[in-house]
Amino acid sequence: MADASIESVLKEDRKFDPPGHFKARALVDDARLSSMHERAGKDHAGFWADLARREIDWHRPFDTALDDSDAPFFKWFADGELNVAYNCLDRHLEDRGDKTAIIFEGDDGAVEHISYRELHARVCMFANALKARDIGLSDRVVIYMPNTPQAVVAMLACARIGAIHSVVFGGFSAPSLKDRIEDAQARAVITADGNYRGGKLIPLKDTVDKALADGCESIETVIVLKRAGNDVSMDDGRDVWWDKAIDGQPAECEPEWVEAEHPLFILYTSGSTGKPKGIQHSTGGYLLGAIVTCKWVFDLQDDDVFWCTADVGWITGHSYITYGPTALGATQVVFEGVPTYPEGDRFWKMVDDHKVSIFYTAPTAIRALMKLGNELPQKHELDSLRLLGTVGEPINPEAWMWYHRVIGHEQCPIVDTWWQTETGAQMIAPVPGVTPTKPGSCTHALPGISAEILDEEGRPVTAADKGGNLVISRPWPHMLRTIWGDPDRYKSTYFGKYGNQVYVVGDAAERDEEGYFRILGRTDDVVNISGHRLGTMEVESALVAHEAVAEAAVVSRPHEVKGEAIVAFAILKSGEPGEALAGELRNWVSEQLGAIAKPEEIRFADGLPKTRSGKIMRRLLRAIARGEQITQDTSTLENPQIIEQLQRAGR
Ligand code: PRX
């Protein structure tokens, strides 16, 4: 719950104007930005409709921009028809067919350049392979792959035939994969035998086999890319190697023209309760968001080399690897590995090697690399860079300043971009040729995005440095359309608080006296580990699924590198509390949910602090996990003596 009286403790007076050389060639200047804001303010839907007509190649043009007759189920450009793969590939063939679309660097350092013509051919062949296995319009396809060009090919191939992809990050465990496959009722899984990340083998196909071993009856086909060369078992009737599947398939495939509201993909993300939510995005509106933000925020131009270090398994990889940059015909780097392998200067070496001009990463990576010292980046020129970006969590001013000085050489604007899986594309972010930046602030809402801060009663919070609930008070084209299979949950989660027009973000935020936004964190029981949202409920359920655990509560505490780290409190029904069991439980959670969910610490106790109505007092646990003084009123506690025991368990 956002506390309307959250006070700002962090004062930030530094402010950085866009460098002159950047301003001189930027796509958006002051006048253009002002006129966009003005136009959007006067005619919200018309503003977006103009952009949609200009930026997208429509097979059938639309007449209606926004249909809000069934709010909060909004429709954009609904009577238009298009194909996303056509917009990302075919429309570039004439002018940019030989231009490099992807510079791929593998974990082992091998580099491959793929032109738009080549990418088009690969996507068509793979699309035909899917069709040959009877996958078509509206079928769900789960993609569980390494961060390679083939993952991009698989996504674009689904888009080409109107199938709905659901990418599951390769770090997720078999049970998580299974839940997602079953929720989406997917007919096919696309995976790889395995791949190397940081020199370590990730056995993807084994995990798929485990997920499919019990349940997942909807799966008929598994397509397996040979990547690591590790031994895998293949089920004759169900599994086929990627190369075999595309063998003999034509390099042309007529796009399936779909309505703008046709679901392009589902992507699962954590909520505060129960199972992950399948965030469903549209075709036309989503594509528009990815395109315009690449122009406004990244200033992405024809001669740039763009690099988003995210994995395609997250929304950032969807919007800023697979869809946005390709829709603009840009050249981009795709990287399979990790920032610190084989050495801590991998990113900086790659920036030089590939002459990267726009670099987009997460604060957690910046903090990890900052800890390694300045010598590593200083071994490299980094002079091709002209713009830096961050996403996923608040960036602390210290890390921002390091990024600015040591990586950007004080020459590159930093775009701190606030958005979510649900918003589809960046929402609050600087326009780098115009907006002066401040460390720790994502600055202002983009044109056509109505971001506001409301108190619990729905009144605008106008005082500077007062926190409240961040909301988006008008629909926007790239917003989620629903939660897959659960429209009621969509409505209650995002529109339950202030009515059917006002999207509730779930973050607390504040604005300073100049109106700059600062995000204060989540308002629900969701933690942000290394820039990824994780529901504490999921971790608790995993712990309770272990035979020794009777009850569990999970909270977070700040972590230098990861942003937040998980602390779990466990009540045992069997077994001995101690190091051995703590280690076992930590590994257990990692197996159940994936390594990012692994608790940093487990504390054992006889009970949890509960109110008389039986509610776990999480705020109290948070204070205990952070080693803070307990200032809260504990008089409503059913079992006050438990506090001391929980505190002691951490010593
Ligand atoms: O809390 C905000 C934080 O990440 C959440 C969205 O997480 P997810 O859907 O996994 O998407 C991450 C990548 C877009 C938000 O609700 N967040 C994201 N970007 C920022 C941020 N917090 C502060 N500053 C940001 N720039």
XYZ file of C-alpha atoms and ligand atoms in Angstrom:
677
model
C 0.000 0.000 0.000
C 1.300 3.389 -0.887
C 1.583 5.552 2.125
C 0.434 9.015 1.194
C 2.841 10.469 3.680
C 6.020 8.974 2.237
C 8.587 11.726 2.659
C 11.472 12.221 0.357
C 14.791 11.884 2.102
C 16.849 12.082 -1.003
C 17.594 15.565 -2.298
C 19.099 15.759 -5.732
C 20.314 19.108 -7.013
C 22.476 18.025 -9.915
C 20.998 18.582 -13.344
C 22.518 17.848 -16.740
C 21.564 19.574 -19.978
C 21.691 17.606 -23.218
C 25.172 18.016 -24.712
C 25.272 20.417 -27.680
C 26.554 17.811 -30.126
C 23.705 15.498 -29.188
C 21.075 18.207 -29.529
C 22.404 19.157 -32.953
C 21.452 15.831 -34.531
C 18.585 14.651 -32.345
C 15.362 13.460 -33.979
C 13.207 15.378 -31.508
C 13.977 18.990 -30.602
C 12.254 21.372 -28.164
C 9.746 22.637 -30.690
C 8.745 19.174 -31.870
C 8.348 17.857 -28.326
C 6.220 20.832 -27.290
C 4.002 20.502 -30.315
C 3.542 16.780 -29.666
C 2.514 17.431 -26.059
C 0.166 20.166 -27.197
C -1.466 18.037 -29.871
C -1.821 15.062 -27.476
C -3.358 17.359 -24.853
C -5.975 18.646 -27.322
C -6.809 15.379 -29.066
C -5.419 12.334 -27.298
C -6.754 9.660 -29.667
C -6.101 11.793 -32.765
C -2.490 12.293 -31.749
C -1.923 8.533 -31.569
C -3.883 7.909 -34.774
C -1.632 10.295 -36.727
C 1.422 8.470 -35.468
C -0.048 5.055 -36.218
C -0.750 6.102 -39.823
C 2.747 7.489 -40.236
C 4.838 4.817 -38.524
C 3.097 1.554 -39.451
C 2.497 -0.032 -42.857
C -1.145 -1.066 -42.743
C -2.596 -3.765 -44.960
C -5.996 -2.239 -44.354
C -6.075 1.283 -42.889
C -8.103 1.886 -39.745
C -10.874 4.443 -39.316
C -11.421 4.348 -35.557
C -8.488 5.323 -33.338
C -9.767 4.503 -29.856
C -12.834 2.505 -28.875
C -13.462 2.911 -25.152
C -17.075 1.743 -25.148
C -16.168 -1.309 -23.046
C -13.670 0.281 -20.650
C -11.298 -0.869 -19.223
C -11.110 -3.177 -22.243
C -9.818 -0.581 -24.663
C -9.338 -1.079 -28.386
C -6.998 0.879 -30.608
C -7.071 1.037 -34.425
C -9.391 -1.982 -34.241
C -10.646 -1.971 -37.835
C -7.108 -1.829 -39.263
C -5.154 -4.864 -40.447
C -1.421 -5.386 -40.410
C 1.352 -7.866 -39.804
C 4.141 -7.102 -37.363
C 6.779 -9.274 -39.086
C 6.013 -7.465 -42.344
C 6.661 -4.154 -40.588
C 9.877 -5.425 -38.989
C 11.310 -7.114 -42.093
C 9.638 -6.887 -45.500
C 9.325 -3.136 -45.587
C 13.110 -2.767 -45.255
C 14.074 -5.175 -48.002
C 14.129 -2.674 -50.837
C 16.216 0.041 -49.159
C 18.026 -1.850 -46.435
C 18.076 -5.497 -47.513
C 21.836 -5.746 -47.127
C 22.012 -3.672 -43.972
C 23.030 -5.605 -40.857
C 20.011 -6.237 -38.679
C 21.737 -8.245 -35.964
C 25.326 -8.446 -34.796
C 25.209 -11.546 -32.666
C 27.903 -12.324 -30.136
C 27.768 -15.728 -28.463
C 28.816 -16.480 -24.918
C 32.055 -17.887 -26.361
C 32.794 -14.674 -28.286
C 31.880 -15.942 -31.777
C 30.360 -13.129 -33.856
C 27.806 -13.369 -36.643
C 26.297 -10.580 -38.782
C 22.789 -11.105 -40.140
C 21.337 -8.781 -42.783
C 17.682 -7.831 -43.041
C 17.403 -10.000 -46.158
C 18.842 -12.978 -44.318
C 16.672 -12.401 -41.250
C 13.600 -12.183 -43.480
C 14.484 -15.486 -45.139
C 15.077 -17.216 -41.810
C 11.808 -15.960 -40.371
C 9.877 -17.093 -43.452
C 11.455 -20.539 -43.387
C 10.729 -20.976 -39.721
C 7.177 -19.666 -40.167
C 6.669 -22.289 -42.878
C 8.104 -24.938 -40.562
C 5.547 -23.983 -37.914
C 2.750 -24.126 -40.452
C 3.967 -27.536 -41.603
C 3.454 -28.717 -38.041
C -0.059 -27.338 -38.079
C 0.625 -24.242 -35.983
C -1.428 -21.286 -37.153
C -3.566 -18.293 -36.296
C -4.060 -17.757 -32.543
C -2.222 -20.924 -31.503
C 0.007 -20.356 -28.476
C 3.692 -21.135 -28.825
C 6.008 -21.124 -25.826
C 9.556 -20.004 -26.593
C 12.154 -21.157 -24.052
C 15.410 -20.258 -25.697
C 18.816 -18.725 -25.204
C 19.236 -15.066 -26.135
C 20.190 -15.755 -29.735
C 19.005 -14.603 -33.168
C 16.947 -17.806 -33.389
C 14.849 -16.585 -30.465
C 14.135 -13.417 -32.441
C 13.417 -15.529 -35.532
C 10.984 -17.704 -33.570
C 9.118 -14.674 -32.221
C 8.877 -12.963 -35.600
C 7.833 -16.248 -37.247
C 4.929 -16.544 -34.808
C 3.965 -12.958 -35.558
C 4.129 -13.694 -39.278
C 1.544 -16.479 -39.072
C -0.617 -14.884 -36.378
C 0.387 -17.393 -33.697
C 0.670 -15.954 -30.179
C 4.054 -16.407 -28.569
C 4.776 -16.617 -24.897
C 8.474 -16.325 -24.208
C 9.607 -17.841 -20.931
C 12.993 -16.647 -19.692
C 15.581 -19.460 -19.912
C 16.367 -19.074 -16.210
C 12.941 -20.298 -15.130
C 12.641 -23.779 -13.655
C 10.560 -26.712 -14.922
C 7.578 -26.088 -12.600
C 7.423 -22.411 -13.620
C 7.645 -23.370 -17.282
C 4.911 -25.942 -16.823
C 2.573 -23.436 -15.146
C 3.009 -21.033 -18.025
C 2.526 -23.682 -20.710
C -0.639 -24.892 -19.024
C -2.062 -21.458 -18.398
C -1.534 -20.512 -22.050
C -2.614 -23.967 -23.294
C 0.300 -23.832 -25.701
C 0.495 -26.270 -28.623
C 4.229 -26.019 -29.217
C 7.456 -25.314 -27.389
C 10.506 -23.922 -29.159
C 13.719 -24.516 -27.260
C 17.393 -25.464 -27.619
C 19.388 -28.448 -26.427
C 21.166 -26.097 -24.078
C 23.403 -23.073 -24.133
C 26.341 -21.584 -22.335
C 25.992 -18.473 -20.203
C 29.099 -17.301 -18.448
C 30.721 -20.566 -19.494
C 28.082 -22.583 -17.664
C 25.801 -25.048 -19.446
C 22.086 -24.317 -19.150
C 20.296 -27.583 -20.047
C 17.153 -26.086 -21.591
C 15.784 -29.227 -23.252
C 16.126 -31.243 -20.041
C 14.066 -28.607 -18.268
C 11.441 -28.727 -21.007
C 11.307 -32.525 -20.682
C 10.777 -32.205 -16.935
C 8.039 -29.640 -17.444
C 6.269 -31.835 -19.988
C 6.700 -35.043 -17.988
C 3.514 -34.609 -16.020
C 0.795 -32.445 -17.495
C 1.131 -29.973 -20.377
C -1.189 -32.151 -22.468
C -1.767 -29.356 -24.955
C 1.804 -29.646 -26.303
C 2.056 -31.479 -29.628
C 5.362 -30.211 -30.972
C 8.760 -29.370 -29.529
C 11.273 -27.767 -31.884
C 14.861 -27.987 -30.628
C 17.700 -25.761 -31.794
C 21.095 -27.423 -31.603
C 23.187 -24.887 -29.743
C 25.356 -26.363 -26.976
C 25.691 -29.856 -28.430
C 24.875 -31.465 -25.089
C 23.151 -34.838 -25.039
C 19.388 -34.625 -24.994
C 16.608 -37.124 -25.382
C 14.211 -36.650 -28.277
C 10.661 -37.944 -28.250
C 10.085 -39.281 -31.761
C 6.523 -38.252 -32.270
C 6.781 -34.884 -30.557
C 10.302 -33.479 -30.856
C 12.085 -32.280 -33.973
C 15.431 -30.568 -34.481
C 15.231 -26.974 -35.722
C 17.403 -27.699 -38.770
C 15.273 -30.637 -39.755
C 12.100 -28.609 -39.301
C 13.218 -25.860 -41.682
C 14.857 -28.195 -44.166
C 13.332 -27.635 -47.605
C 11.016 -24.872 -46.421
C 10.679 -21.929 -48.824
C 12.248 -18.584 -47.880
C 9.009 -16.764 -48.632
C 5.875 -16.853 -46.514
C 2.820 -14.714 -47.092
C 2.143 -12.774 -43.872
C -1.113 -13.476 -42.070
C -2.893 -10.107 -42.012
C -4.478 -9.734 -38.613
C -6.649 -7.127 -36.966
C -4.847 -4.560 -34.862
C -6.313 -6.020 -31.681
C -5.160 -9.565 -32.444
C -2.953 -10.711 -29.535
C 0.708 -10.525 -30.556
C 2.009 -12.200 -27.421
C 1.475 -13.180 -23.820
C 4.237 -12.559 -21.307
C 3.958 -13.787 -17.729
C 4.810 -11.474 -14.874
C 4.484 -11.594 -11.119
C 1.533 -10.311 -9.217
C 1.076 -10.033 -5.491
C -1.170 -13.033 -5.150
C -1.482 -16.432 -6.742
C -0.108 -17.502 -10.048
C 1.783 -15.284 -12.507
C -0.310 -13.078 -14.754
C -0.264 -13.649 -18.521
C 0.001 -10.096 -19.766
C -1.648 -9.984 -23.191
C -0.493 -7.415 -25.721
C -2.053 -6.334 -28.991
C -0.583 -6.152 -32.483
C -1.061 -2.586 -33.762
C -0.957 -0.544 -30.577
C 1.971 -2.484 -29.171
C 4.016 -2.082 -32.334
C 3.347 1.649 -32.356
C 4.615 2.009 -28.775
C 7.803 0.114 -29.538
C 8.452 2.247 -32.625
C 7.784 5.729 -31.264
C 9.727 5.194 -28.054
C 12.762 3.975 -30.025
C 12.624 7.307 -31.832
C 11.757 9.627 -28.964
C 13.786 8.106 -26.135
C 16.633 6.303 -27.918
C 16.838 8.801 -30.774
C 17.449 5.670 -32.859
C 18.767 6.604 -36.307
C 19.867 4.765 -39.422
C 23.596 4.826 -38.668
C 23.316 3.832 -35.009
C 24.433 0.564 -33.501
C 21.914 -0.154 -30.776
C 22.447 -2.561 -27.899
C 19.833 -3.544 -25.355
C 21.446 -6.028 -22.971
C 18.155 -7.536 -21.784
C 17.121 -11.088 -22.558
C 14.225 -11.647 -24.988
C 12.550 -13.482 -22.098
C 11.627 -10.132 -20.533
C 9.438 -7.343 -21.891
C 12.543 -5.195 -22.453
C 13.845 -7.791 -24.898
C 10.481 -7.926 -26.670
C 10.129 -4.201 -27.204
C 13.781 -3.221 -27.590
C 15.308 -6.242 -29.314
C 12.717 -8.143 -31.326
C 10.213 -5.468 -32.282
C 11.238 -1.807 -31.873
C 14.713 -1.717 -33.452
C 13.758 -4.070 -36.304
C 10.619 -2.065 -37.091
C 12.937 0.915 -37.611
C 15.404 -1.081 -39.709
C 18.171 -0.478 -37.183
C 21.398 -2.389 -36.594
C 21.577 -3.961 -33.158
C 23.778 -6.174 -31.029
C 22.297 -9.355 -29.548
C 24.345 -10.969 -26.798
C 23.998 -14.445 -25.356
C 26.287 -14.084 -22.352
C 26.720 -12.235 -19.079
C 28.522 -8.939 -18.321
C 31.334 -10.477 -16.290
C 32.429 -13.408 -18.436
C 35.162 -14.149 -19.321
C 36.220 -10.856 -17.700
C 34.494 -7.949 -16.007
C 35.004 -5.760 -19.067
C 32.947 -7.883 -21.469
C 30.324 -5.160 -22.036
C 32.925 -2.450 -22.579
C 34.957 -4.593 -24.936
C 31.831 -5.339 -26.947
C 30.917 -1.653 -27.105
C 34.283 -0.976 -28.743
C 34.294 -4.079 -30.947
C 30.879 -3.382 -32.434
C 31.013 0.435 -32.244
C 27.876 0.565 -30.150
C 26.346 4.047 -30.109
C 23.261 3.466 -27.923
C 23.576 1.252 -24.867
C 20.629 0.190 -22.699
C 21.037 -1.867 -19.536
C 19.753 -2.356 -15.983
C 20.871 -0.568 -12.802
C 21.747 -3.940 -11.263
C 24.317 -4.533 -14.025
C 25.683 -1.009 -13.630
C 26.123 -1.492 -9.882
C 27.794 -4.873 -10.348
C 30.230 -3.444 -12.899
C 30.853 -0.307 -10.857
C 31.980 -2.512 -7.970
C 34.728 -3.962 -10.171
C 36.402 -0.561 -10.393
C 37.200 2.002 -13.073
C 40.208 0.237 -14.577
C 38.111 -2.208 -16.581
C 36.095 0.376 -18.524
C 39.182 2.574 -18.777
C 40.913 -0.122 -20.799
C 38.455 0.688 -23.598
C 37.777 3.769 -25.700
C 33.965 3.759 -25.389
C 34.001 6.680 -27.818
C 31.347 5.265 -30.139
C 28.734 5.764 -27.409
C 26.359 8.701 -27.747
C 23.451 7.679 -25.509
C 23.076 5.534 -22.376
C 19.896 4.128 -20.896
C 18.624 2.251 -17.855
C 15.489 0.292 -17.045
C 13.965 -2.062 -14.517
C 14.316 -0.374 -11.155
C 15.269 2.926 -9.627
C 18.898 3.807 -10.255
C 20.668 5.214 -7.245
C 22.382 8.548 -7.942
C 25.826 7.113 -7.195
C 25.479 4.500 -9.936
C 23.973 7.113 -12.269
C 26.992 9.386 -11.789
C 29.411 6.512 -12.376
C 27.579 5.585 -15.600
C 27.673 9.233 -16.653
C 31.360 9.782 -15.909
C 33.128 6.487 -16.398
C 31.068 4.996 -19.239
C 29.618 8.102 -20.900
C 32.700 10.309 -20.381
C 30.216 13.071 -19.544
C 29.293 13.188 -23.233
C 26.207 10.974 -23.301
C 22.734 11.791 -22.048
C 21.323 9.085 -19.758
C 17.735 8.033 -20.318
C 16.300 6.504 -17.126
C 13.200 4.846 -18.554
C 10.250 3.910 -16.383
C 7.791 1.353 -17.697
C 6.437 -2.161 -17.061
C 5.540 -5.430 -18.740
C 1.974 -4.125 -18.761
C 2.748 -0.764 -20.361
C 4.425 -2.411 -23.366
C 6.888 0.408 -23.916
C 8.585 3.266 -22.121
C 6.207 5.712 -20.443
C 8.149 8.153 -18.289
C 11.566 8.951 -19.690
C 13.702 11.820 -20.932
C 13.689 12.859 -24.577
C 17.471 13.070 -24.733
C 17.933 16.057 -27.055
C 15.527 18.140 -24.979
C 15.086 17.058 -21.343
C 17.703 18.037 -18.761
C 18.294 14.936 -16.642
C 18.667 14.464 -12.887
C 20.290 11.417 -11.314
C 17.645 9.058 -9.967
C 14.734 10.591 -11.872
C 12.980 9.214 -14.955
C 11.963 12.852 -15.600
C 8.625 13.390 -17.435
C 5.853 11.416 -19.101
C 6.226 10.980 -22.853
C 3.754 12.643 -25.246
C 0.347 10.970 -25.150
C 1.008 9.408 -21.743
C -1.037 10.842 -18.857
C 0.964 9.982 -15.743
C -0.295 11.312 -12.431
C 0.125 10.726 -8.712
C -3.013 10.173 -6.643
C -3.567 9.774 -2.934
C -5.676 6.989 -1.433
C -8.869 8.981 -2.010
C -8.014 9.647 -5.642
C -6.994 13.267 -5.178
C -3.984 14.463 -7.178
C -0.865 14.814 -5.060
C 0.517 18.153 -6.104
C 2.930 19.066 -3.337
C 6.573 18.550 -4.255
C 8.302 15.509 -2.783
C 5.091 13.942 -1.486
C 4.588 10.340 -2.479
C 1.437 8.653 -3.744
C 0.134 6.093 -6.193
C 1.358 6.374 -9.747
C -1.468 6.057 -12.281
C -1.951 6.501 -16.021
C -5.244 8.286 -16.329
C -5.950 7.671 -20.011
C -5.608 4.553 -22.155
C -2.608 4.390 -24.478
C -2.117 2.212 -27.584
C 0.577 -0.120 -26.200
C -1.129 -0.918 -22.912
C -1.906 -4.522 -22.007
C -5.329 -5.657 -23.210
C -6.159 -8.179 -20.521
C -4.724 -10.947 -18.378
C -4.808 -14.112 -20.460
C -7.940 -16.047 -19.558
C -8.771 -13.818 -16.597
C -10.456 -10.530 -17.540
C -11.825 -10.104 -14.015
C -8.344 -10.156 -12.557
C -7.276 -7.589 -15.192
C -10.082 -5.301 -14.161
C -9.606 -5.646 -10.425
C -5.803 -5.485 -10.473
C -5.402 -2.439 -12.683
C -8.717 -0.608 -12.568
C -10.118 -1.595 -9.178
C -9.021 1.491 -7.295
C -10.007 4.605 -9.227
C -12.451 3.353 -11.883
C -12.346 2.066 -15.425
C -10.336 4.839 -17.038
C -7.461 5.068 -14.560
C -4.741 2.413 -14.819
C -3.155 1.745 -11.427
C 0.538 1.060 -11.868
C 1.346 -0.514 -8.498
C 4.331 1.789 -7.932
C 4.602 4.681 -5.515
C 6.097 7.847 -6.978
C 6.690 11.498 -6.223
C 7.490 14.642 -8.183
C 9.916 17.364 -7.238
C 9.250 21.100 -7.471
C 10.035 21.004 -11.211
C 7.635 18.128 -11.791
C 10.338 15.481 -12.236
C 9.110 11.986 -11.403
C 10.947 9.727 -9.016
C 9.786 6.147 -8.548
C 9.756 4.999 -4.934
C 9.157 1.276 -5.507
C 6.270 -1.158 -5.557
C 3.219 -0.691 -3.400
C 2.220 -4.359 -3.292
C 3.943 -7.512 -2.112
C 6.195 -7.674 -5.103
C 9.955 -7.415 -4.832
C 12.343 -6.261 -7.518
C 15.378 -8.532 -7.802
C 17.953 -7.451 -10.361
C 15.279 -5.493 -12.197
C 12.775 -8.331 -12.313
C 9.486 -8.466 -10.521
C 8.849 -11.389 -8.280
C 5.754 -11.975 -6.184
C 6.638 -12.786 -2.593
C 3.627 -15.127 -2.626
C 5.293 -17.332 -5.203
C 8.408 -17.742 -3.083
C 6.283 -18.447 -0.018
C 4.313 -21.112 -1.891
C 7.542 -22.732 -3.031
C 8.874 -22.843 0.530
C 5.697 -24.319 1.911
C 5.824 -26.981 -0.792
C 8.983 -28.311 0.904
C 8.238 -31.135 3.330
C 9.986 -29.467 6.269
C 8.164 -26.128 6.070
C 4.823 -25.422 7.715
C 4.567 -21.708 7.039
C 6.674 -19.040 5.409
C 6.764 -15.297 4.912
C 8.986 -13.536 2.423
C 10.132 -9.928 2.392
C 12.978 -8.013 0.834
C 15.812 -5.868 2.040
C 18.030 -3.543 0.001
C 20.948 -5.192 -1.738
C 23.978 -3.378 -3.112
C 23.966 -5.082 -6.490
C 20.610 -6.771 -6.955
C 18.562 -3.815 -5.765
C 16.574 -6.001 -3.415
C 17.325 -9.400 -1.896
C 14.873 -11.930 -0.515
C 14.736 -12.760 3.180
C 12.478 -15.665 4.099
C 11.068 -16.525 7.500
C 10.221 -20.193 7.880
C 8.296 -22.135 10.482
C 9.222 -25.799 10.417
C 7.047 -28.847 10.814
C 10.005 -31.239 10.687
C 13.777 -31.116 10.412
C 16.384 -29.189 12.356
C 16.720 -25.437 11.960
C 20.288 -24.583 10.954
C 22.721 -23.917 8.121
C 22.159 -27.252 6.419
C 18.409 -26.921 6.133
C 18.686 -23.235 5.204
C 20.987 -24.201 2.336
C 18.624 -26.944 1.251
C 15.638 -24.588 1.255
C 17.492 -21.910 -0.686
C 18.357 -24.446 -3.375
C 14.835 -25.804 -3.300
C 13.350 -22.393 -4.105
C 15.884 -21.960 -6.869
C 14.856 -25.304 -8.370
C 11.167 -24.529 -8.060
C 11.213 -20.994 -9.416
C 14.612 -20.308 -10.933
C 17.803 -18.817 -9.582
C 16.584 -15.219 -9.370
C 14.102 -16.257 -6.681
C 16.728 -17.838 -4.418
C 16.474 -16.322 -0.928
C 19.563 -14.560 0.330
C 18.768 -15.567 3.884
C 16.399 -17.915 5.693
C 15.458 -17.376 9.324
C 13.748 -20.031 11.385
C 11.303 -19.317 14.165
C 8.405 -20.827 16.059
C 5.869 -18.434 14.640
C 5.279 -15.367 12.508
C 4.102 -12.000 13.801
C 0.382 -11.928 13.175
C -2.480 -9.659 13.919
C -5.334 -11.080 15.905
C -7.185 -11.595 12.651
C -4.321 -13.822 11.503
C -2.698 -11.487 8.982
C 1.082 -11.697 8.758
C 2.584 -8.296 9.584
C 4.934 -7.927 6.675
C 5.992 -4.408 7.483
C 7.313 -5.676 10.753
C 9.145 -8.526 9.070
C 10.647 -6.064 6.612
C 12.007 -3.988 9.490
C 13.388 -7.118 11.144
C 15.021 -8.302 7.912
C 16.624 -4.883 7.492
C 17.872 -4.831 11.068
C 15.872 -1.662 11.760
C 14.410 -0.517 15.047
C 10.815 -1.600 15.405
C 8.863 1.625 15.557
C 5.525 0.173 14.554
C 2.743 -0.383 16.983
C 2.969 -4.035 17.984
C 0.084 -3.953 20.426
C -2.213 -5.693 17.954
C 0.191 -8.603 17.727
C -1.128 -11.928 18.836
C 2.340 -13.167 19.807
C 4.662 -10.236 20.621
C 7.446 -12.423 22.001
C 8.058 -13.733 18.484
C 9.725 -10.497 17.422
C 12.762 -10.974 19.569
C 13.141 -14.533 18.399
C 13.033 -13.450 14.758
C 15.590 -10.726 15.389
C 17.878 -13.152 17.162
C 17.640 -15.641 14.306
C 19.429 -13.119 12.100
C 22.432 -12.652 14.330
O 8.608 -0.893 -10.045
C 8.855 -0.484 -11.362
C 10.208 -1.016 -11.814
O 9.935 -2.247 -12.440
C 8.532 -2.498 -12.475
C 8.151 -3.180 -13.757
O 8.739 -4.438 -13.800
P 8.617 -5.351 -15.089
O 7.186 -5.452 -15.501
O 9.335 -6.614 -14.775
O 9.345 -4.569 -16.234
C 10.703 -4.234 -16.099
C 11.199 -3.628 -17.397
C 10.323 -2.590 -17.997
C 7.908 -1.152 -12.330
O 6.575 -1.241 -11.865
N 10.863 -0.106 -12.776
C 10.999 -0.283 -14.104
N 11.720 0.727 -14.645
C 12.034 1.570 -13.645
C 11.480 1.048 -12.450
N 11.606 1.684 -11.275
C 12.280 2.849 -11.263
N 12.846 3.402 -12.363
C 12.758 2.810 -13.562
N 13.337 3.356 -14.622
